[in-house]
Coordinates of C-alpha atoms in Angstrom, one line a residue:
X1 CA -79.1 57.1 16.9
X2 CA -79.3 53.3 16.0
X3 CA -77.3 52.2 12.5
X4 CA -79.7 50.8 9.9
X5 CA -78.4 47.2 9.5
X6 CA -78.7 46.7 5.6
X7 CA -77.9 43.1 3.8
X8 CA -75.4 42.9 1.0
X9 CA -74.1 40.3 -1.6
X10 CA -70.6 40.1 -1.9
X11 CA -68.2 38.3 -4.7
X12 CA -64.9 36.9 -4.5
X13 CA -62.7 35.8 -7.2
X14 CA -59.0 34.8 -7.3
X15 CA -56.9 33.4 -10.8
X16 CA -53.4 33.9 -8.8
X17 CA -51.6 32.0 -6.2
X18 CA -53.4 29.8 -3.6
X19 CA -56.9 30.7 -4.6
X20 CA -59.6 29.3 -2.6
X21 CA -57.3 29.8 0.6
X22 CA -56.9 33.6 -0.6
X23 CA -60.9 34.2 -1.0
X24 CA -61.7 31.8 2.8
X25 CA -58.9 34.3 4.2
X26 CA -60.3 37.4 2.9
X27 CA -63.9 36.2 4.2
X28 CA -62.8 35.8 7.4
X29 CA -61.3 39.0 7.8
X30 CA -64.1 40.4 6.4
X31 CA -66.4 38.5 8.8
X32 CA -64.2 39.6 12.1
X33 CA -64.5 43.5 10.5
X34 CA -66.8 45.4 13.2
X35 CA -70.2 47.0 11.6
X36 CA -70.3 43.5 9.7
X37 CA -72.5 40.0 10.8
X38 CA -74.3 37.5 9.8
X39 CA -71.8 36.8 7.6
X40 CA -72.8 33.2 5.0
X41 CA -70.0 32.0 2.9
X42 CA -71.4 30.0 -0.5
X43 CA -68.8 27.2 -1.2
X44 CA -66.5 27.5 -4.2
X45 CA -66.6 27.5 -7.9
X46 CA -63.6 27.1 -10.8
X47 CA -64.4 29.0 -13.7
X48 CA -62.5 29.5 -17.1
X49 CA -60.8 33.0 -17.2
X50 CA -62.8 36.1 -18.7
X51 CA -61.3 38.4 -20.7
X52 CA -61.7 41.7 -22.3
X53 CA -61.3 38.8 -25.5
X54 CA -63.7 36.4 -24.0
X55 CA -63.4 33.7 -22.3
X56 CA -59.6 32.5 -22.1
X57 CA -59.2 28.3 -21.6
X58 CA -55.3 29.3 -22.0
X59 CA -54.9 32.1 -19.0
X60 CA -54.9 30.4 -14.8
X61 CA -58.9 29.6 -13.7
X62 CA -60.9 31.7 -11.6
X63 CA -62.2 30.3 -8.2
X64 CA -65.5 32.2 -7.3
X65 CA -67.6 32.6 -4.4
X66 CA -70.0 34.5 -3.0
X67 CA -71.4 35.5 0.4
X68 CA -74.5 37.3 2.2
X69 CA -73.7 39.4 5.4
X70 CA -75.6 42.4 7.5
X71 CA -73.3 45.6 7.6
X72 CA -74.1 49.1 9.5
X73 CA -71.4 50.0 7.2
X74 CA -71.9 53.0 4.5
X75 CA -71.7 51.5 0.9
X76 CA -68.2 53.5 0.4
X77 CA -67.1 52.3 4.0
X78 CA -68.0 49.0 3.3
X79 CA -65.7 49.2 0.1
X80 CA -62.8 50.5 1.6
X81 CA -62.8 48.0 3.7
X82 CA -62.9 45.5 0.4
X83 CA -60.1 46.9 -1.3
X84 CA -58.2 47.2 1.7
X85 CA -58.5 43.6 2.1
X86 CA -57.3 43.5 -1.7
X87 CA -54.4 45.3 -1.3
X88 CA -53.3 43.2 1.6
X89 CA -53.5 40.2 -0.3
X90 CA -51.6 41.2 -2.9
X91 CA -54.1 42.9 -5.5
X92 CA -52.6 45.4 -7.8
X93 CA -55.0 47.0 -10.3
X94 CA -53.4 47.1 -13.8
X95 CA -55.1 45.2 -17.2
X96 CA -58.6 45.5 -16.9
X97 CA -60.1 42.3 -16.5
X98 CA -56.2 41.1 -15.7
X99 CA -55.5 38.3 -13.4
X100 CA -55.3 38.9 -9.8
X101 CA -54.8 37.6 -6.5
X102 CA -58.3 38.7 -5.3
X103 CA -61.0 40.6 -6.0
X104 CA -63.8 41.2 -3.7
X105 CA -67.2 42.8 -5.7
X106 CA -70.4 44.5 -4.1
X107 CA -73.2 42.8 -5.5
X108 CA -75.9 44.4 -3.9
X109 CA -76.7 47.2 -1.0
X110 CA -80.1 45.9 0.4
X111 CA -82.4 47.8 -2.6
X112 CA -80.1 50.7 -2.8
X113 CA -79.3 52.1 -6.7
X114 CA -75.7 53.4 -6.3
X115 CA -73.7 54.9 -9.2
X116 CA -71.1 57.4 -8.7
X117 CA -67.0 57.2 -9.7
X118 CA -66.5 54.5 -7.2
X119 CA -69.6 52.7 -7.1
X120 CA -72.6 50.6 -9.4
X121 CA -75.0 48.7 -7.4
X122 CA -76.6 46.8 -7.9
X123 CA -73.5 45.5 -9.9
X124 CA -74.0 45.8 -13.7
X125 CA -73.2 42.7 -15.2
X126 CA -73.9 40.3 -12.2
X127 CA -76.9 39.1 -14.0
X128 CA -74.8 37.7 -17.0
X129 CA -72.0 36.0 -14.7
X130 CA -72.7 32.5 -14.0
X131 CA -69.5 32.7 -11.6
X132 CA -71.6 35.0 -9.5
X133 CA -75.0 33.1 -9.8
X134 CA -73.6 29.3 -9.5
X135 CA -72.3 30.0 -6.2
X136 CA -75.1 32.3 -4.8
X137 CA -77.8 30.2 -5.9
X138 CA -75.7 26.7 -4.2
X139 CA -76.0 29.2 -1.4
X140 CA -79.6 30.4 -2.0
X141 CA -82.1 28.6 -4.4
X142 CA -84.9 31.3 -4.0
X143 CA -82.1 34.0 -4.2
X144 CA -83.4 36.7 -6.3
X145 CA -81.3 39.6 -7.9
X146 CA -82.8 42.8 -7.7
X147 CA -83.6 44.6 -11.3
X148 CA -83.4 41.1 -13.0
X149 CA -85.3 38.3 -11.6
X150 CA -84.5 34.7 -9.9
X151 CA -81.1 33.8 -9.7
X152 CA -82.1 30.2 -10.9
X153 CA -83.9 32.0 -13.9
X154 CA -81.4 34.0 -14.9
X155 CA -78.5 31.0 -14.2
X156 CA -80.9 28.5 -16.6
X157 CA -80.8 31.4 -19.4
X158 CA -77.0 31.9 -19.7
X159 CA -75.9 28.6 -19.0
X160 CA -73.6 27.2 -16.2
X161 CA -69.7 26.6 -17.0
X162 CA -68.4 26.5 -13.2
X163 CA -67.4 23.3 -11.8
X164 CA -67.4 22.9 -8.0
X165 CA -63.7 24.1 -6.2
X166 CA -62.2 20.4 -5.0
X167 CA -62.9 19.9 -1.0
X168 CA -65.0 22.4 -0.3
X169 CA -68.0 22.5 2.3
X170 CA -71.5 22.7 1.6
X171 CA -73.3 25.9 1.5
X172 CA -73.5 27.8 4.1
X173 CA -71.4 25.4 6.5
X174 CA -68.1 26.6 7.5
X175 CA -68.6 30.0 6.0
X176 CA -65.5 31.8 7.3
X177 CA -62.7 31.3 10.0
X178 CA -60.8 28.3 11.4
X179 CA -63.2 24.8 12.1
X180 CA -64.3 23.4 15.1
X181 CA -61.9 21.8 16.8
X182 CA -63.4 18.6 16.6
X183 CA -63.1 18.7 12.5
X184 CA -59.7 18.8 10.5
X185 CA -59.3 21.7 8.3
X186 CA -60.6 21.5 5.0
X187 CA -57.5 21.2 2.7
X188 CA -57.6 22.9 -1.1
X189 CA -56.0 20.7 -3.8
X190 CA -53.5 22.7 -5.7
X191 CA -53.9 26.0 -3.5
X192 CA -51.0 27.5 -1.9
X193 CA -51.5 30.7 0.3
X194 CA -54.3 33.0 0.3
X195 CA -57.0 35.4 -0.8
X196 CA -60.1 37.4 -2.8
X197 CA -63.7 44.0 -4.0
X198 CA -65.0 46.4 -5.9
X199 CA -68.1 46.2 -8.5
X200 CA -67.4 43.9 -11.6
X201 CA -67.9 39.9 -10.9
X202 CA -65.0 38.1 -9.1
X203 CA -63.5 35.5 -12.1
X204 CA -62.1 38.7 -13.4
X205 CA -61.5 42.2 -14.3
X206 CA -63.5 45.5 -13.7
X207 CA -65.4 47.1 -15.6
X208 CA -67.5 49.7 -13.8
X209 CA -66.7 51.8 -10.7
X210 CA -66.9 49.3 -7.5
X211 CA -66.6 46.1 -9.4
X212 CA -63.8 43.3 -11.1
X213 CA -65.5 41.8 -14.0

């Protein structure tokens, strides 16, 4: 029997240690993972903190990213896989909407409707999230989210606070792994070791079943 390939959106976010190297490391892995290809990085955004208060100026910045990828994966395989990757970088899941080292967020399951105690997909507040849209539309600019419209729309109605992450690539360039060897490695001003799953939007916390923020 042949595996349905399906396309997803994934969402990476980190406020803790060496962000951007944490969420380029967890891509990676996530790339190598078999039942996984095609896998599109978006490049980088900093973002100011949300809380469960709002948005905190005070608490460490988000980085945020994004990336497309096919997957024969099952939705709930293909988030074990994301929190495993969590755990191994250090995620610990206490304060909702707390600071952590990474959190990886399924955006979308090709035009599945998921909703059960582990999963919501398409992911509930996505559409509201400019750390989500910012990044996916740099990577996309006819991407449209299912149930809500055209990312550029939906970006233009909320308003954009991210600011591009220092030294990174364009989009879709250098999604995940090492460079060619003809290239240095990118460097990350300010970021120290790495990485970036579930349902909510990567600057933060979760909210719903399969999700950070």
């Amino acid at each position: 029997m042949i595996a349905q390939v399906v396309p997803v959106l994934l969402a990476f976010g980190s406020n803790q240690g060496g962000r951007g190297e944490t969420i380029r490391a967890a891509q990676a892995e996530l790339a190598e993972t078999a039942g996984i290809t095609n896998f599109v990085a978006s490049p980088l955004h900093e973002t100011v903190a949300l809380t469960l208060a709002g948005p905190d100026p005070h608490a460490p910045r988000y980085v945020n990213g994004v990336a497309t990828a096919d997957t024969t994966l099952s939705p709930h395989a293909l988030l074990d896989v994301m929190q495993r990757i969590e755990r191994e970088h250090g995620r610990v899941r206490g304060e909702r909407w707390g600071d952590r080292t990474l959190d990886i967020d399924l955006i979308l399951f090709g035009g599945r409707v998921i909703s059960d105690e582990r999963l919501s997909v398409p992911h509930p507040r996505a559409h509201e999230r400019d750390f989500v849209l910012a990044p996916w539309l740099a990577l996309d600019a006819n991407a449209v989210l299912m149930g809500h419209g055209r990312v550029s729309e939906l970006l233009e109605r909320i308003g954009d606070t991210t600011t591009p992450f220092a030294d990174e690539p364009p989009a879709g360039e250098q999604p995940a792994g090492e460079p060619p060897a003809s290239e240095p490695p990118a460097s990350e001003t300010g970021a120290s070791s790495p990485s970036g799953a579930g349902a909510s939007g990567p600057n933060g916390p979760a909210a719903s079943p399969g999700s950070s923020r």
